Short mmCIF file of C-alpha atoms and ligand atoms in Angstrom, two decimals:
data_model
loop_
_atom_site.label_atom_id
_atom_site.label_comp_id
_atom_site.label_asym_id
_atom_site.label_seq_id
_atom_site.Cartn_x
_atom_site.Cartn_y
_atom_site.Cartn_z
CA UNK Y 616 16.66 -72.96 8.28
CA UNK Y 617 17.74 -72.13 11.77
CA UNK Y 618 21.00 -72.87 12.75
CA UNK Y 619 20.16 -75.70 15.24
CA UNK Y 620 18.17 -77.88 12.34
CA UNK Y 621 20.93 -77.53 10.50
CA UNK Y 622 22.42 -80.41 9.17
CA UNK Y 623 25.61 -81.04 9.98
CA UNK Y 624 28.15 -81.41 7.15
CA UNK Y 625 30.11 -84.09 7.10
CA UNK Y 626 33.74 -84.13 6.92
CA UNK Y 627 34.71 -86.02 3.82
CA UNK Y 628 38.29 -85.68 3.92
CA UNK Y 629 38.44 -88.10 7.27
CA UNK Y 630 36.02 -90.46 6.07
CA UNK Y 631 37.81 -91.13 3.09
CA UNK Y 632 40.87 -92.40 5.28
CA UNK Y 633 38.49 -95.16 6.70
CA UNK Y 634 38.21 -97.01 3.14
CA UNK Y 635 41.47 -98.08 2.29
CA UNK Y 636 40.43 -98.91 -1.35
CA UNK Y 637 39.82 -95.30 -2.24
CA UNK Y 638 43.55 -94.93 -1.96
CA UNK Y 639 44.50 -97.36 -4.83
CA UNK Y 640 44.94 -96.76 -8.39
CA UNK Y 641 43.36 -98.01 -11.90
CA UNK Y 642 44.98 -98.32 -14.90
CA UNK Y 643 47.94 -95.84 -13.62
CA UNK Y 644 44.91 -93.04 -12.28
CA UNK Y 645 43.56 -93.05 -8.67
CA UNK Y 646 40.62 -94.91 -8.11
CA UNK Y 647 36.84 -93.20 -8.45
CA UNK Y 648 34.35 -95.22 -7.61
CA UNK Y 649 31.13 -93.97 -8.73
CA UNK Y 650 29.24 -97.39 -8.85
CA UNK Y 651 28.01 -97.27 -5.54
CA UNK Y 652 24.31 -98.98 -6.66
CA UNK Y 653 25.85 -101.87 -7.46
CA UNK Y 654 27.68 -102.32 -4.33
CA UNK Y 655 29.30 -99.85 -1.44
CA UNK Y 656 33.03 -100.48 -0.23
CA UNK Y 657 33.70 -101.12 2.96
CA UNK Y 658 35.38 -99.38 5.55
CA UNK Y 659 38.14 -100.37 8.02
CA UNK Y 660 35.72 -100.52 10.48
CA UNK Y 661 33.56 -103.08 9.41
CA UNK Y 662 37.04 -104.76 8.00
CA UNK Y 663 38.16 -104.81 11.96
CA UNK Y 664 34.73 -106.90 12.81
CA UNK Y 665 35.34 -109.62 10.27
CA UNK Y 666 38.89 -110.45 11.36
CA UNK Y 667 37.82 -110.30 15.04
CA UNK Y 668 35.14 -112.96 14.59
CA UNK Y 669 37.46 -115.02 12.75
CA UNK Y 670 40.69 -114.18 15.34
CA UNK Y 671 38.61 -114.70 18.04
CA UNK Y 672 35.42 -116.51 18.26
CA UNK Y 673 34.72 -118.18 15.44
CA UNK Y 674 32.23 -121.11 15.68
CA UNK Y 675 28.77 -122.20 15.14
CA UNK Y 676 26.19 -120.63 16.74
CA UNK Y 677 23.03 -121.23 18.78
CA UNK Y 678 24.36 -124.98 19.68
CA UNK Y 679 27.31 -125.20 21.47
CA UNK Y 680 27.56 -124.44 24.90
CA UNK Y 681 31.23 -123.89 24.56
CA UNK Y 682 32.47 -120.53 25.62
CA UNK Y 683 33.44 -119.58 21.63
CA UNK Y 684 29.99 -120.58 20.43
CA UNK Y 685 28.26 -118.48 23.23
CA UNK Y 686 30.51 -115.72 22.23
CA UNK Y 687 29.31 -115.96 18.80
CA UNK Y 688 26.03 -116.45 19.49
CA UNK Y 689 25.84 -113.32 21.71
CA UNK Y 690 27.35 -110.99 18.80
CA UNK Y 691 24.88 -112.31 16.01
CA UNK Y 692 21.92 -111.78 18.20
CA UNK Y 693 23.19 -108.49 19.07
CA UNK Y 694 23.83 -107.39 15.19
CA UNK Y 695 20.06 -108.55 15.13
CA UNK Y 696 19.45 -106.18 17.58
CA UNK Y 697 21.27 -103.28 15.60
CA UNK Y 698 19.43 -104.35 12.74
CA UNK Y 699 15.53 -104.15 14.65
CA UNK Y 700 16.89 -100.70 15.79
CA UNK Y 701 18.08 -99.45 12.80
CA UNK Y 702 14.66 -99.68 10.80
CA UNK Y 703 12.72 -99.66 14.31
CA UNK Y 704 10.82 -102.92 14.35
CA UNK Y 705 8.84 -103.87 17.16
CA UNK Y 706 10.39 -107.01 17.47
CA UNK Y 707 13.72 -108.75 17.15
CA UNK Y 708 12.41 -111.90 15.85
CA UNK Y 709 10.81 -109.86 13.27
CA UNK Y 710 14.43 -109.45 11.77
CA UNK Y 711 14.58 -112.33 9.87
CA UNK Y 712 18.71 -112.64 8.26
CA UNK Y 713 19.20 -113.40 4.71
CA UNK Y 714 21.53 -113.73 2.10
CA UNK Y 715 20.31 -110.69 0.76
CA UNK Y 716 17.53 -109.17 -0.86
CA UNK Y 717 17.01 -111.28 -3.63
CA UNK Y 718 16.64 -114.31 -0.98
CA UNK Y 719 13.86 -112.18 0.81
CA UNK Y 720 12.05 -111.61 -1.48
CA UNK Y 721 12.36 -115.49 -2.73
CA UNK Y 722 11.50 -116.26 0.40
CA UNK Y 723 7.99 -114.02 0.62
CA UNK Y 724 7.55 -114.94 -3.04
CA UNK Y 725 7.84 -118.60 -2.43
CA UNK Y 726 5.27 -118.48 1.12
CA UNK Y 727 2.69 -116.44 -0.85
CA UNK Y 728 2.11 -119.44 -3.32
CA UNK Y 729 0.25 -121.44 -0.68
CA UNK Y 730 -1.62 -117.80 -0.29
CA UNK Y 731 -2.99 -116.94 -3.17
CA UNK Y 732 -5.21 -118.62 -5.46
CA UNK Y 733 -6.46 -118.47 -9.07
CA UNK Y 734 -8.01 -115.28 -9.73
CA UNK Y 735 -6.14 -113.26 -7.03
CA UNK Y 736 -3.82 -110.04 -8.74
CA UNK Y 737 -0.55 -109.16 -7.43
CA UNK Y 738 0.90 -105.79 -8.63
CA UNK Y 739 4.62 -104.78 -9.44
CA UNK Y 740 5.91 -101.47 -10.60
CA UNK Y 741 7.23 -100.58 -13.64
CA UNK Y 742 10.88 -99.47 -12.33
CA UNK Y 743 11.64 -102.97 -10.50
CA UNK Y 744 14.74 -104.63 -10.15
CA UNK Y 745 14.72 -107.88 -11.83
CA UNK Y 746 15.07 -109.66 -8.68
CA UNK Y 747 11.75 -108.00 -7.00
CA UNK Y 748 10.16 -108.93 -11.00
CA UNK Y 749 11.14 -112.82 -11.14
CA UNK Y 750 10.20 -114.23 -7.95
CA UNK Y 751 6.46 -112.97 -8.50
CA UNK Y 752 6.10 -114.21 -11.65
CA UNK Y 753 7.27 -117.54 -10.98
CA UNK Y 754 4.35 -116.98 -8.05
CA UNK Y 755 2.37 -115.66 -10.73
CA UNK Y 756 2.87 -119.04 -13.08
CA UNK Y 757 2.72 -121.10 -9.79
CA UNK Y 758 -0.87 -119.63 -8.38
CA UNK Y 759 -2.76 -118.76 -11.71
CA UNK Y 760 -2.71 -115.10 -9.40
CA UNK Y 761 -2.43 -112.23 -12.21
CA UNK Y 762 0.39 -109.92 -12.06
CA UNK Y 763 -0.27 -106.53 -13.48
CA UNK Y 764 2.29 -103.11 -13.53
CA UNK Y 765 1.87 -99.79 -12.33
CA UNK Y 766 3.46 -97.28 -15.22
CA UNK Y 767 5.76 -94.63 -15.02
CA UNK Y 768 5.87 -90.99 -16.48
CA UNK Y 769 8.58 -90.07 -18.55
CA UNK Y 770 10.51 -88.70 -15.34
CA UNK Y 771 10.29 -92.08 -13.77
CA UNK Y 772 8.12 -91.36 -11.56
CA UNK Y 773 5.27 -93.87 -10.93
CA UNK Y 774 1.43 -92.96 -11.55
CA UNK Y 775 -0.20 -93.19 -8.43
CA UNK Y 776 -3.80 -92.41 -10.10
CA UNK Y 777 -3.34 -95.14 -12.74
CA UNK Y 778 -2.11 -97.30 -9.18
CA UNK Y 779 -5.33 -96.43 -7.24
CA UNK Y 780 -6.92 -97.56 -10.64
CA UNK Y 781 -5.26 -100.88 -10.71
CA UNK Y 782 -5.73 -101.51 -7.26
CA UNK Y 783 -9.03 -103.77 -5.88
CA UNK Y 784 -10.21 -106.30 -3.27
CA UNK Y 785 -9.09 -108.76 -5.86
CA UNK Y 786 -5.27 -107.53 -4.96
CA UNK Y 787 -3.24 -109.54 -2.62
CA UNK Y 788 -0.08 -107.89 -2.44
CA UNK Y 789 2.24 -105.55 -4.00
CA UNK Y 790 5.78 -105.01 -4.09
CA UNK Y 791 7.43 -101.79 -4.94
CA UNK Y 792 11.28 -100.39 -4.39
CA UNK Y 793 11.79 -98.01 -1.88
CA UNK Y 794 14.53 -96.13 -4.45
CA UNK Y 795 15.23 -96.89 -8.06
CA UNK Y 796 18.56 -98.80 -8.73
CA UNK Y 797 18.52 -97.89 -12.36
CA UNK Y 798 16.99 -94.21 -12.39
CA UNK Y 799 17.44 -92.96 -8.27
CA UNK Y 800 13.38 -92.28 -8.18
CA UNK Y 801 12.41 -92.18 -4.15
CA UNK Y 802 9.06 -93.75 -4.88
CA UNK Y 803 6.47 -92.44 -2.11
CA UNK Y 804 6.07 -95.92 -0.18
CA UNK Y 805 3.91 -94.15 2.42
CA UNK Y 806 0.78 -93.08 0.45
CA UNK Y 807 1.48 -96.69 -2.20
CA UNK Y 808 1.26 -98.57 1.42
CA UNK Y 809 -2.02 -97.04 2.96
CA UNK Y 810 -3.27 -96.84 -0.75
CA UNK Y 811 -2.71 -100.98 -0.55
CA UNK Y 812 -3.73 -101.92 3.13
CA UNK Y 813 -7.47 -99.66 2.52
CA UNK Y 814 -7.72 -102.36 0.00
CA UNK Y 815 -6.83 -105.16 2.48
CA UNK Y 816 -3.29 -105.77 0.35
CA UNK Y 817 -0.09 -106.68 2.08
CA UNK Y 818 3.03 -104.57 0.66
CA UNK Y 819 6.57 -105.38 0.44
CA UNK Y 820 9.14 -103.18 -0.25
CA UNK Y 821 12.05 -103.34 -2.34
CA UNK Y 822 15.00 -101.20 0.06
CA UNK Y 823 18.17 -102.14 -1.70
CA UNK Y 824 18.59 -99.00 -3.26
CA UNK Y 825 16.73 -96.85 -0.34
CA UNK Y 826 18.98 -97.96 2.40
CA UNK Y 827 22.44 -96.60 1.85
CA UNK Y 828 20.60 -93.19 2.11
CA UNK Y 829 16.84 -93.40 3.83
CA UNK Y 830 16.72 -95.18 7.39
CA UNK Y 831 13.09 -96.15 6.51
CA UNK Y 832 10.91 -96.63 9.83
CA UNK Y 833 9.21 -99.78 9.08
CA UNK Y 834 6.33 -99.11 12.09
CA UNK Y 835 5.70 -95.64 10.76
CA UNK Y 836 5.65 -97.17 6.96
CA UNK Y 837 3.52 -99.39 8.32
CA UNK Y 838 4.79 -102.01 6.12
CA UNK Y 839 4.47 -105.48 5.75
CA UNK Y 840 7.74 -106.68 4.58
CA UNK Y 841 11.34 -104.92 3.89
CA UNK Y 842 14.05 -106.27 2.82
CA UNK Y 843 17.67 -104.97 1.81
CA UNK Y 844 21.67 -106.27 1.14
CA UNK Y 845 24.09 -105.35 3.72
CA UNK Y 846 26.67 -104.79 1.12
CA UNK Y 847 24.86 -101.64 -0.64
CA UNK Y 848 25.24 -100.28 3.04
CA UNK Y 849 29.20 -100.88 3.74
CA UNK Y 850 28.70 -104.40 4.78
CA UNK Y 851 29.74 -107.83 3.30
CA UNK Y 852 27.84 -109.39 0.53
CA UNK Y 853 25.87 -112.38 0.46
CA UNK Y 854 23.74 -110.94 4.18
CA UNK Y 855 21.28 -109.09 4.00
CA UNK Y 856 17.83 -109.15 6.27
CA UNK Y 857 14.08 -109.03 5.95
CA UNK Y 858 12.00 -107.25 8.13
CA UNK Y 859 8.14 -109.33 8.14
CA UNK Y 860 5.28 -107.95 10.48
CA UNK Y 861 5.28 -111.08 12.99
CA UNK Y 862 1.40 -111.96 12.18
CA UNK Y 863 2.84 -112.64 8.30
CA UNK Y 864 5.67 -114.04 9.33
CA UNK Y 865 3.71 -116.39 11.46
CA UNK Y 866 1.03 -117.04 8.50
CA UNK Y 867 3.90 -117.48 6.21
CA UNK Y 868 5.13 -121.31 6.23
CA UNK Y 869 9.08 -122.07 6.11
CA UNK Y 870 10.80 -121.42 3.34
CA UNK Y 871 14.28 -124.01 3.39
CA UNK Y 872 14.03 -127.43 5.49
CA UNK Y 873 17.30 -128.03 7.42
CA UNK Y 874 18.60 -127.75 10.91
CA UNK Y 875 18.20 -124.58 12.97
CA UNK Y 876 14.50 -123.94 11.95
CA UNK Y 877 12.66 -126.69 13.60
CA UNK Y 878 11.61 -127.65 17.17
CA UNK Y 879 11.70 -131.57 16.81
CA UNK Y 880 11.87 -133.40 13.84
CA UNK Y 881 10.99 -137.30 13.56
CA UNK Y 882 10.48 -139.04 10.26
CA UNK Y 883 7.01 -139.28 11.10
CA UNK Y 884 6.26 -135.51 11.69
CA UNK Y 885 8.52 -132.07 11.93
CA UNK Y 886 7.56 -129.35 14.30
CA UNK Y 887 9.05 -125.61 13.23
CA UNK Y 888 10.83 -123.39 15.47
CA UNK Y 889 9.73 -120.06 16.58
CA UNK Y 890 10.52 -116.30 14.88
CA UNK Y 891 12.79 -116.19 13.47
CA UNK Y 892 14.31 -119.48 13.11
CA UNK Y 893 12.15 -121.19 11.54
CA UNK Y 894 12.80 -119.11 8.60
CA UNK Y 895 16.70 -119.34 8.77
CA UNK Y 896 17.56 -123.01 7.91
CA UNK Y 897 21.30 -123.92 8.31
CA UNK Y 898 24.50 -122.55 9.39
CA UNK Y 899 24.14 -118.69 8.03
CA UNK Y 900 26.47 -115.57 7.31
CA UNK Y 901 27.48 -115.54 10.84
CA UNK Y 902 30.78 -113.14 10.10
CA UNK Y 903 28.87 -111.34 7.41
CA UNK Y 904 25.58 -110.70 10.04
CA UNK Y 905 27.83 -109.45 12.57
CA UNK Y 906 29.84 -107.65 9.99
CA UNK Y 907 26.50 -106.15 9.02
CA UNK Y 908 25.53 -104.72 12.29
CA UNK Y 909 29.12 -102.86 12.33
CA UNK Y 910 28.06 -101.42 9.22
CA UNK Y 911 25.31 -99.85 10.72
CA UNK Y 912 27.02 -98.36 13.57
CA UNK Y 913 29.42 -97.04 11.26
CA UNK Y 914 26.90 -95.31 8.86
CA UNK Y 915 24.64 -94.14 12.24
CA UNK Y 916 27.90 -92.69 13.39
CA UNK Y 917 28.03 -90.53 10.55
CA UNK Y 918 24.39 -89.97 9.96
CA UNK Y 919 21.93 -90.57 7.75
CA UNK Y 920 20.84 -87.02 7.45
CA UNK Y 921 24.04 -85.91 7.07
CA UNK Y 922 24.68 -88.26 4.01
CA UNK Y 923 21.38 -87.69 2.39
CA UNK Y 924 22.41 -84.03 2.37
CA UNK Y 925 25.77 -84.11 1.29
CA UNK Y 926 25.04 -86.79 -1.14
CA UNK Y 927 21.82 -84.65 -2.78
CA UNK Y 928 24.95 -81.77 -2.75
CA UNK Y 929 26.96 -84.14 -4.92
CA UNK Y 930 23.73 -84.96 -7.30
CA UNK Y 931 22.77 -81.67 -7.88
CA UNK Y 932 26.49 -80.35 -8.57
CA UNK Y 933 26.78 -83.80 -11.08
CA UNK Y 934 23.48 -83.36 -12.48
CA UNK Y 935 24.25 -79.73 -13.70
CA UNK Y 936 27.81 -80.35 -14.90
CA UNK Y 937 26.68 -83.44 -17.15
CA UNK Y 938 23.79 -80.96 -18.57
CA UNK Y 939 27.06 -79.32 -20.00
CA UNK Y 940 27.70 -81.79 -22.43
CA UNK Y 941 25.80 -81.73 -26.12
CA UNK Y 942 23.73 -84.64 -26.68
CA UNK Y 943 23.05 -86.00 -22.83
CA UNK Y 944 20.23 -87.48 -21.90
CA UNK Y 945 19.63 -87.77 -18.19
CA UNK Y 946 17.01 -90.99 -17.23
CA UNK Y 947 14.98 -90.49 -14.11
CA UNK Y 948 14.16 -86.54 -13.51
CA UNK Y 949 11.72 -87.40 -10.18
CA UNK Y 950 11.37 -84.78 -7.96
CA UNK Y 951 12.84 -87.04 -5.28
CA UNK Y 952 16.01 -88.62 -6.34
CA UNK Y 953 18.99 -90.13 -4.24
CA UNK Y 954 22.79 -89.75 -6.22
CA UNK Y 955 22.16 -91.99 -9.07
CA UNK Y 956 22.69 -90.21 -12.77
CA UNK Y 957 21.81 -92.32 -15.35
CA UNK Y 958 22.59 -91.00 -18.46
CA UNK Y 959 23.54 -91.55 -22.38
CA UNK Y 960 25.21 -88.96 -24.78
CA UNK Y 961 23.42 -89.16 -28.36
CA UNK Y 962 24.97 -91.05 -30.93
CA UNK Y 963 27.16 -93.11 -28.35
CA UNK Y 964 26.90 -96.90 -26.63
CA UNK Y 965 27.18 -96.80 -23.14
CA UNK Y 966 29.39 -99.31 -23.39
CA UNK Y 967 32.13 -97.68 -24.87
CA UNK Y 968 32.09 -94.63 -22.81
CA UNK Y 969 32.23 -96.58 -19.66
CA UNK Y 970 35.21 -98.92 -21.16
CA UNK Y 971 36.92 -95.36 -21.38
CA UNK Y 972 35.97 -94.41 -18.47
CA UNK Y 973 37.56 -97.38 -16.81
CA UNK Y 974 40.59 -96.71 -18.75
CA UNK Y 975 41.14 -93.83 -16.60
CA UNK Y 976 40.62 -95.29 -13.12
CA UNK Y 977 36.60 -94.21 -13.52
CA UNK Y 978 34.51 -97.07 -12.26
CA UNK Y 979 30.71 -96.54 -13.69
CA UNK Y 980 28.08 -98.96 -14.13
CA UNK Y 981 26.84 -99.58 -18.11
CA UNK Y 982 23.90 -101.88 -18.88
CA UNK Y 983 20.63 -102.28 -18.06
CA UNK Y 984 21.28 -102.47 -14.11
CA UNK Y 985 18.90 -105.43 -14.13
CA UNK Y 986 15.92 -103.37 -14.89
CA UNK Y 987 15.55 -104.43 -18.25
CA UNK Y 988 11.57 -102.87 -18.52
CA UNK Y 989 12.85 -99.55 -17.74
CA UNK Y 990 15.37 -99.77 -20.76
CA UNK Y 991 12.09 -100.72 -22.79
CA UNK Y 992 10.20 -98.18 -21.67
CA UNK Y 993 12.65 -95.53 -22.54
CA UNK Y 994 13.38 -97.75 -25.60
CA UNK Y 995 17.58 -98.19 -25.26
CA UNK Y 996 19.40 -100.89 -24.63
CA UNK Y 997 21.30 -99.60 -21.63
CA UNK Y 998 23.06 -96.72 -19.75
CA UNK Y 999 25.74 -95.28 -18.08
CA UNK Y 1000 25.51 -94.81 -14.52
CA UNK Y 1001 27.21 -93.12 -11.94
CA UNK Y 1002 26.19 -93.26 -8.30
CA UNK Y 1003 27.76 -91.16 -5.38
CA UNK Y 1004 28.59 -92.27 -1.82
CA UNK Y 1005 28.78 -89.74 1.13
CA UNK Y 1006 33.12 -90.56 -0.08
CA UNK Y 1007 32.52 -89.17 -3.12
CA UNK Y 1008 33.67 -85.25 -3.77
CA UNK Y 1009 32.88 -83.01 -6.25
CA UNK Y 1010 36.51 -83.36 -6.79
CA UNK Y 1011 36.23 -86.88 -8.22
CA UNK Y 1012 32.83 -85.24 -10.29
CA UNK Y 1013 35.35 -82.41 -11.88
CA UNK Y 1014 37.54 -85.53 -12.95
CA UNK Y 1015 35.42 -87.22 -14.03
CA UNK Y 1016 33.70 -84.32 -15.83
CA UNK Y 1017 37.25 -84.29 -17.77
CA UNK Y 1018 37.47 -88.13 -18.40
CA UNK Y 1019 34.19 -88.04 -20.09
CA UNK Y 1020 34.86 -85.37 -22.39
CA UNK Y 1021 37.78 -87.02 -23.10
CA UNK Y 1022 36.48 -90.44 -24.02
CA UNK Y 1023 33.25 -88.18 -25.95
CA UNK Y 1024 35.96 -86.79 -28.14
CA UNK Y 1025 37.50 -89.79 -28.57
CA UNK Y 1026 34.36 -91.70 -29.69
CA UNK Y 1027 32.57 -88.59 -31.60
C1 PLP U 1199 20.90 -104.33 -5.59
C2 PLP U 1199 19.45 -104.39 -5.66
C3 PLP U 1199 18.76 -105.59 -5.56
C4 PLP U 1199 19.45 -106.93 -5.44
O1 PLP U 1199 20.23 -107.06 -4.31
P1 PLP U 1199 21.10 -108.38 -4.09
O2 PLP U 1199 22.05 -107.98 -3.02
O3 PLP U 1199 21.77 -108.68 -5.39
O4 PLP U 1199 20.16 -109.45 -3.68
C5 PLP U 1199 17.39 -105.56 -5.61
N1 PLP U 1199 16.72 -104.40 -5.74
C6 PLP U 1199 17.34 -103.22 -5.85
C7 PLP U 1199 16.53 -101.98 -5.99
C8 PLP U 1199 18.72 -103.16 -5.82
O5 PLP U 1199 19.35 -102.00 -5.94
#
């Protein structure tokens, strides 16, 4: 690498001092928060945009032509803004704000089932999230449309010749996540996306996971739909957006009745409003959309290069210190993997070693990270889990190296 491509490394030391969180103990240790899949903290930054908007100009937006409500207005459409940028869509109203992730895909699920018919396949991979799983097969049961899986190797990575097998002019859509919440795969959305659309499929994807570390391009994906939760990227929870190519979103009918998404409404007929409206019924998440577009500028500000690199740094260091220990078993060895180890030491429950963990101010994840098929595929009930944030050191990875030889010799 020459020295100009070089990425720059970011300086964790500083960043640290804009979570306040990260300064508080657990059980009498300091805090190390290594569940970052299940949700990111939040920095002071994005802290500062919540209590402006309620400080300052709360009130509802889009109606009011007071000077708070324009105010409010103005900074929601403008988060919208941050958001199109962000993952480069064409089009603003193509940004359609959510709850979260598992309301966008609820909400393509649910205006597919006037789209498919009896007969019609829809595929899902193997390593879902139970939330990109459900909604398609309450489709599935809705439709008669047959949903079918494409498998995984044993390093969770998913087959793309047994995909190109599965795949027909009989398939409708198919719905994939960018990056595995339970086993940190990158899946190769690219090639499963022009695979799909040669066979006239449309093609959501799943960016939860992806997001805190890819800034996916959705014109250069070429995707259809793509939809992720502010608060796995430093924002609040409960907003969240989903990107739709307009000529689906148009196709697509509304998902929730209620004010904001119509044009007129009589009790003889309703007319829908425009993109995006007509999809975003009700008052929403105004703080937590605005909140979410601060989030952005605070992760752009540090770079999403930057954090994929230092955060592969922090994987690679974890990865080979955990090999250390007799008995582990790592889940999800892809080539391309963001900072997620999930692991189990033979003999043990994951439980256990995480409530140890947590005993000494250690926050992992145990379970089955709502990926119950992957469990059954690699036939346990659960894991442990620990997933790094660009905050994370490999200080906190040394200490936690300790803990969990601690807690091993405790339980062995
Ligand atoms: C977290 C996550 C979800 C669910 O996100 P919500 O914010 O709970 O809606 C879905 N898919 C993946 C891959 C995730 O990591």
């Amino acid at each position: 690498m020459s020295q100009s491509t070089q990425v720059r490394k970011i300086d964790v030391e500083t960043i640290r001092q804009d979570f306040p969180i990260l300064g508080r103990e657990v059980n009498g240790y300091p805090l190390i928060y290594f569940d970052n899949a299940a949700t990111a903290q939040t920095p002071k930054q994005v802290m500062d945009a919540i209590v402006d908007y309620y400080s300052n100009y709360n009130a509802n937006i889009h109606r009011g032509v007071h000077a708070l409500s324009q105010e409010a207005t103005d900074k929601y459409e403008q988060a919208r803004i941050k958001i199109q940028q962000h993952f480069n869509a064409e089009h603003a109203h193509e940004i359609i704000m959510t709850s979260g992730t598992t309301h966008g895909i609820n909400l393509v699920a649910n205006g597919f089932s006037s789209l498919l018919k009896s007969g019609d396949e829809i595929l899902v991979s193997a390593m879902e999230h139970h939330s990109n799983i459900v909604p398609w097969q309450m489709l599935a049961e809705k439709t008669g449309a047959k949903l079918k899986v494409i498998p995984m190797n044993e390093k969770g990575e998913l087959i793309l010749d047994e995909y190109r097998n599965l795949i027909s002019d009989r398939t409708k859509l198919v719905f994939v996540n960018h990056v595995s919440n339970a086993l940190g795969t990158v899946n190769p959305v690219k090639e499963i996306i022009d695979i799909a659309h040669e066979a006239g499929a449309a093609v959501l994807i799943d960016g939860a996971q992806a997001s805190p570390h890819i800034k996916a391009d959705v014109q250069e994906l070429d995707v259809d739909f793509y939809v992720v939760s502010a608060h796995k990227m430093c924002g609040p929870t409960g907003v969240g957006m989903l990107y739709g190519k307009q000529e689906w979103l148009e196709k697509l009918p509304p998902y929730q009745g209620g004010g904001e998404m119509i044009a007129t409404v009589s009790f003889e007929k309703t007319t829908y409003a425009g993109l995006p409206h007509k999809f975003e019924a009700g008052t929403p998440n105004i703080c937590g959309g605005i909140a979410f577009g601060a989030a952005l500028d605070y992760m752009n500000s540090i770079g999403f290069e930057e954090i994929a690199s230092y955060e592969d740094e922090l994987l690679q260091y974890a990865t080979s210190r955990l090999k250390e220990i007799e008995g582990m078993k790592i889940y999800g060895e892809a080539e391309e993997k963001t900072a997620v180890i999930s692991f189990n030491v033979e003999g043990l429950h994951p439980y256990d070693i995480g409530t140890l963990l947590d005993k000494m101010g250690i926050a992992v994840r145990t379970g089955h990270h709502c990926a119950q098929p992957v469990m059954d595929f690699f036939k346990i009930p659960g894991t442990v889990r620990a997933s790094f944030a660009f905050y994370n050191t490999k200080e906190e990875i040394d200490t936690f190296m300790e803990a969990l030889k601690k807690a091993l010799m405790m339980l062995q």
